[in-house]
Coordinates of C-alpha atoms in Angstrom, one line a residue:
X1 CA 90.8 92.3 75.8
X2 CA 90.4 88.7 74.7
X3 CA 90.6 87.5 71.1
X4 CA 87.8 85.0 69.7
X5 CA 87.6 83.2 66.1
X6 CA 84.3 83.3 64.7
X7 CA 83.2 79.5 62.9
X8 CA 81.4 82.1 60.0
X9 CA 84.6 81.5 58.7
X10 CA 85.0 77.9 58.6
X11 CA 81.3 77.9 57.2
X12 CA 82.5 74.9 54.6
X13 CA 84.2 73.3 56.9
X14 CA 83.5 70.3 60.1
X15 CA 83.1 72.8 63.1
X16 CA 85.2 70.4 64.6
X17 CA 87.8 71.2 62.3
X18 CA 87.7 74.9 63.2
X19 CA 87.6 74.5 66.6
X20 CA 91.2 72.4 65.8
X21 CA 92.3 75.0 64.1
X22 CA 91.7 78.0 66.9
X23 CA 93.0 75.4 69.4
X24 CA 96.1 75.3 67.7
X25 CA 96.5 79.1 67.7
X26 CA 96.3 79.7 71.1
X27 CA 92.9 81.1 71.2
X28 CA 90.3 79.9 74.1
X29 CA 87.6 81.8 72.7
X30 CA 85.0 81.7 70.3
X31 CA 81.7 83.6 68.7
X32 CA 79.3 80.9 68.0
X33 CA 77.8 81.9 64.7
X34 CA 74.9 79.7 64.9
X35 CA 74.0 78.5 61.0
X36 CA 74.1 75.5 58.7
X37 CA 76.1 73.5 58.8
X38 CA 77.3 73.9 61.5
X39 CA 74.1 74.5 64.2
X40 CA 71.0 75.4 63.5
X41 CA 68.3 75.7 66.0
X42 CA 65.6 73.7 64.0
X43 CA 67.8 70.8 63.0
X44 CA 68.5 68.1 65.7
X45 CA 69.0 70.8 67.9
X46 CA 69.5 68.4 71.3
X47 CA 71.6 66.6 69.4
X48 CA 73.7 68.9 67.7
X49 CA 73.8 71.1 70.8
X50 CA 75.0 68.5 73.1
X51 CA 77.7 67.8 70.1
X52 CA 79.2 71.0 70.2
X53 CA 78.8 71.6 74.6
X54 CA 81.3 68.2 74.4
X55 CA 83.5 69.8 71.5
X56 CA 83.8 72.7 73.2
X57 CA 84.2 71.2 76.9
X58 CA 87.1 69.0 75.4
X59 CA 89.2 72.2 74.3
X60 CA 88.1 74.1 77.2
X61 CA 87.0 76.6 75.1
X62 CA 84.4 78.9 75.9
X63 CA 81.8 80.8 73.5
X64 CA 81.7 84.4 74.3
X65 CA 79.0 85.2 71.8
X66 CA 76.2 83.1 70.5
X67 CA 75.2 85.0 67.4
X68 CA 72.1 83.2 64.9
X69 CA 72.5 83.6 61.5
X70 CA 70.0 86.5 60.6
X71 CA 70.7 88.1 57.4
X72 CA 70.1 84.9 55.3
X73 CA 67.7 82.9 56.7
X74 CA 63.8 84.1 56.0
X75 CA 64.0 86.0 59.3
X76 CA 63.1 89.8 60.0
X77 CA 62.2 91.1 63.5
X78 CA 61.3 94.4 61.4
X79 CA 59.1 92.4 58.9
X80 CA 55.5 93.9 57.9
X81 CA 54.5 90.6 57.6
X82 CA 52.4 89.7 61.3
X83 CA 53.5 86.0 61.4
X84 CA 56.7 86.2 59.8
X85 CA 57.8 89.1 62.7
X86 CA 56.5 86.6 65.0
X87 CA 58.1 83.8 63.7
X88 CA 61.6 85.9 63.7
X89 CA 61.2 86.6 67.7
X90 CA 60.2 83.0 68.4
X91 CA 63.3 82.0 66.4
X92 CA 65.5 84.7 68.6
X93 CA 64.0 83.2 71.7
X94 CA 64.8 79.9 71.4
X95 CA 68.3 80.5 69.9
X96 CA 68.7 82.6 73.3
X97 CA 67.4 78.9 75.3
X98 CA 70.4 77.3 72.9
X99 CA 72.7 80.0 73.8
X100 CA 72.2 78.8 77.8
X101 CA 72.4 75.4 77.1
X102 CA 76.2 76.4 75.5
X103 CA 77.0 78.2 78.8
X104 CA 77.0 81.8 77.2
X105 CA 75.7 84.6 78.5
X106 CA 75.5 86.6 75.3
X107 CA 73.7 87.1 72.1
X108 CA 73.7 89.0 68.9
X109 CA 70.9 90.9 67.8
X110 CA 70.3 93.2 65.1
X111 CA 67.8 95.6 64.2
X112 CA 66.5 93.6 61.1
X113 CA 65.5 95.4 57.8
X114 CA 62.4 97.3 57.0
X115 CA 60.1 97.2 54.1
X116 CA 60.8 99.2 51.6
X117 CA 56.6 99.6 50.3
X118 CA 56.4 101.2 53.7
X119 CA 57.5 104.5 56.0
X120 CA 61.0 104.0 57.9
X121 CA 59.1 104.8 60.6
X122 CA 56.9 102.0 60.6
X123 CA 59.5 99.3 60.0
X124 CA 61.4 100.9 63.1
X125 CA 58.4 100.2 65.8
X126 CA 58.4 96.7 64.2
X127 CA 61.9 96.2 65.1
X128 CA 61.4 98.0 68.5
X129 CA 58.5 95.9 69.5
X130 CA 60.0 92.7 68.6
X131 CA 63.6 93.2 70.5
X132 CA 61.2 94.3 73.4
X133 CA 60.1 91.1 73.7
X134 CA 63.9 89.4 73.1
X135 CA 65.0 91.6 75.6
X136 CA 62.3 90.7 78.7
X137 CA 63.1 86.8 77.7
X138 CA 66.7 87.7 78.0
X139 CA 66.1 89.7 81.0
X140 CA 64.5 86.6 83.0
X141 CA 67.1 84.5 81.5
X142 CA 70.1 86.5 82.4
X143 CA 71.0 86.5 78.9
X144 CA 73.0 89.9 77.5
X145 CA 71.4 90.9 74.3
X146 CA 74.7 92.9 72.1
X147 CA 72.6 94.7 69.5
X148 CA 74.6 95.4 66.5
X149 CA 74.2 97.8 63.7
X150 CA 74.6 96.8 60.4
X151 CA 75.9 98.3 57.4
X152 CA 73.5 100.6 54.7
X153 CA 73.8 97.4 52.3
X154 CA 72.4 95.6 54.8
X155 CA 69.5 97.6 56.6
X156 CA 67.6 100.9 56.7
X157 CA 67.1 100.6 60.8
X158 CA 70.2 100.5 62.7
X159 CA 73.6 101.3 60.8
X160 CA 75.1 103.6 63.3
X161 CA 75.9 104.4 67.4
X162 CA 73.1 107.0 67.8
X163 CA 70.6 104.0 66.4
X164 CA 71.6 102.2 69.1
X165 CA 71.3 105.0 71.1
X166 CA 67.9 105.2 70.3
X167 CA 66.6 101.9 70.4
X168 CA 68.2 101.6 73.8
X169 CA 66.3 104.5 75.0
X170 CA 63.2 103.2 73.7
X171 CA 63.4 100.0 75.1
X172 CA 65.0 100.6 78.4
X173 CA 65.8 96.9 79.4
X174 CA 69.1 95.9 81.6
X175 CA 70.0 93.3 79.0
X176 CA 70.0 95.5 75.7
X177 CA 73.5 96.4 75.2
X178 CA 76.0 98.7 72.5
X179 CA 78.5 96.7 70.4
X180 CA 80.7 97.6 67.4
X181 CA 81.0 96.4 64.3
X182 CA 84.5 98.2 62.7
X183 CA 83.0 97.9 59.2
X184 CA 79.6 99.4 59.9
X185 CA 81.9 102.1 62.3
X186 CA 83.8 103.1 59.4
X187 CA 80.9 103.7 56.6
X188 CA 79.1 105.8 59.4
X189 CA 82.1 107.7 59.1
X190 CA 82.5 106.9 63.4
X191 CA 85.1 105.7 65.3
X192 CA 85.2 103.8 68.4
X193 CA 85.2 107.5 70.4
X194 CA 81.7 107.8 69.1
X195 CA 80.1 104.5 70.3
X196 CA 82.0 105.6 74.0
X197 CA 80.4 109.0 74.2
X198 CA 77.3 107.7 73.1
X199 CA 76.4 104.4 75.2
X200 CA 76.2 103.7 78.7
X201 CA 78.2 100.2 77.4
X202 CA 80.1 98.4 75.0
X203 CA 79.4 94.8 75.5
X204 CA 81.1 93.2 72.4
X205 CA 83.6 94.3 69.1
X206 CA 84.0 92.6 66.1
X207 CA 87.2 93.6 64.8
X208 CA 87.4 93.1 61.0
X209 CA 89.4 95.2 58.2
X210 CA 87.5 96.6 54.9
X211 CA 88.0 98.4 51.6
X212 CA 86.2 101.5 52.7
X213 CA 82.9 101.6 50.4
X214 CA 81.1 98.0 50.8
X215 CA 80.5 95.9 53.5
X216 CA 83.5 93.3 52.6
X217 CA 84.9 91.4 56.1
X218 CA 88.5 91.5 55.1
X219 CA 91.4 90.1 57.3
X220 CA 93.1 92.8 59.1
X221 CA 95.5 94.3 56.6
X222 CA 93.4 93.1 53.8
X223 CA 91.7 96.8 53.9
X224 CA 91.9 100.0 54.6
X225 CA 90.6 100.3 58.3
X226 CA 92.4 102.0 61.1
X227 CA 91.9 98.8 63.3
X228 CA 95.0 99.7 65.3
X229 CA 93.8 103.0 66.3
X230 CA 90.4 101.3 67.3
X231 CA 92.4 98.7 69.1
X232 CA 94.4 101.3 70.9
X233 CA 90.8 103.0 71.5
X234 CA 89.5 100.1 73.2
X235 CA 92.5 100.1 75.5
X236 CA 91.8 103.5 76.4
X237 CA 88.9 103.2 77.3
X238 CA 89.9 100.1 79.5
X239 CA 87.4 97.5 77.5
X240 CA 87.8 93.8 78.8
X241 CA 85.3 91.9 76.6
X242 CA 86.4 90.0 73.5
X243 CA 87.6 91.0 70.0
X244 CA 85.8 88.4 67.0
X245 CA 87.6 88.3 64.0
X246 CA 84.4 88.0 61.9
X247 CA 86.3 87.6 58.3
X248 CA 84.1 86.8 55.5
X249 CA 84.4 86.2 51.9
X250 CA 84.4 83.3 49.7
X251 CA 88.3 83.8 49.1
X252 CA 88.5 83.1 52.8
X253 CA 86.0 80.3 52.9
X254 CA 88.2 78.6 50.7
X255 CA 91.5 79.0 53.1
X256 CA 90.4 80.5 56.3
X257 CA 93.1 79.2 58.7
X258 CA 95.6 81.7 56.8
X259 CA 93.5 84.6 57.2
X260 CA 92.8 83.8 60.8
X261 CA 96.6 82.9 62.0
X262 CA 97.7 86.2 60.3
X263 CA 95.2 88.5 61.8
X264 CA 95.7 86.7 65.4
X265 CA 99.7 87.1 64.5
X266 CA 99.1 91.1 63.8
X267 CA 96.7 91.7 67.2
X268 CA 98.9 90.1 69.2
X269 CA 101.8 92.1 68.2
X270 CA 100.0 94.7 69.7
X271 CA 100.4 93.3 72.7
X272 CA 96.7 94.4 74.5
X273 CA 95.3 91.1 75.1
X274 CA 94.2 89.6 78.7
X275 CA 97.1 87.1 79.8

């Protein structure tokens, strides 16, 4: 297993600055949460793409996820709305072009949320069709797609493995892949054994702490997560991908670099990460 900081972190901070930061903890690798201010696909994106490929190339550090901001930005591949769902897969697309141009093979998708005014149903072949058409981009690109679920405060589509499960099936492309999300795990009342038993892969893990009834992105020991059981589930099951620490929270904002060092200092204890 390899352990990544996340820049969602360091959201009011220079990305330079974070990428200082991770440098100095002994970490070579990074999920590129792909948002303002730090880099966003419709703002000087040659320029600011070819900014952060030098940063990056300088510390030898190497993105293991490219993940686009999608729960904030007027986005939704599950949208009722025809040109808004079409404007959310164009946006998905050429992130995925941005990811290449960082060297990454992966990206983050998520199911999206559907409208409440219509049937669950509905909103789900909206969301189906629309990752369909990520995933044969992806597909021609080499690009792996890690679909993650999110959390009930966050969507009615995908919150849990067997939604992954499902979409999966539906789709049926090489590049669509399983990830977990600890936080999402826990409120769906699954553990890591579930997402195993369930999915043909597990591409990706964010590994993040909570309070057990919202979807706070607390820094390990902040919560009430077994996230040393999940690690020593991933281990089992001989995972070699990375671990993000995707901590959240304007109390981290604020100070992120304590968060961070002491949830590296507590996985490392651990002692499961790649040498």
């Amino acid at each position: 297993m390899k352990i990544a900081g996340m820049n969602i972190t360091y959201r009011h901070f220079p990305f330079e600055h974070f990428l200082d930061q991770v440098t100095g903890l002994g970490i070579e690798h990074i999920e590129l949460w792909a948002g303002e201010p730090h880099l966003y696909v419709y703002r000087n994106v040659l320029g600011n793409l070819r900014h952060v490929r030098q940063q990056l190339k300088s510390r030898d550090m190497k993105v293991v996820c490219y993940t686009p901001e999608q729960c904030v930005y007027p986005f939704n591949i599950a949208a009722s709305d025809l040109q808004l769902r079409q404007k959310s897969i164009d946006y998905f697309i050429d992130n995925l072009y941005a990811a290449l141009e960082l060297e990454t093979d992966m990206m983050l998708v998520t199911s999206g949320i559907g409208d409440f005014a219509v049937p669950q149903l509905e909103s789900w072949k909206y969301a189906s069709d629309s990752i369909y058409q990520i995933s044969r981009v992806a597909e021609k690109e080499g690009v792996t797609l890690a679909l993650e679920p999110l959390t009930r405060f966050e969507s009615n589509l995908i919150i849990d493995a067997k939604g992954i499960k499902r979409m999966l099936e539906e789709i049926r492309s090489p590049s669509l892949k399983g990830m977990i999300d600890t936080v999402a795990m826990q409120l769906a009342n699954e553990t890591p054994e579930d997402y195993f038993s369930l999915l043909p892969e597990m591409v990706h893990f964010h590994l993040i702490d909570g309070d057990g009834s919202s979807d706070a992105h607390l820094a390990l020991d902040d919560g009430v997560l077994n996230w040393r059981e999940y690690l020593t589930s991933l281990q089992s099951h001989h995972y070699e991908g990375a671990c993000t620490l995707e901590i959240m929270g304007f109390n981290y904002y604020q100070n992120p670099q304590e968060a961070l060092r002491e949830s590296v200092r507590k996985i490392r204890g651990m002692q499961f990460l790649s040498p």
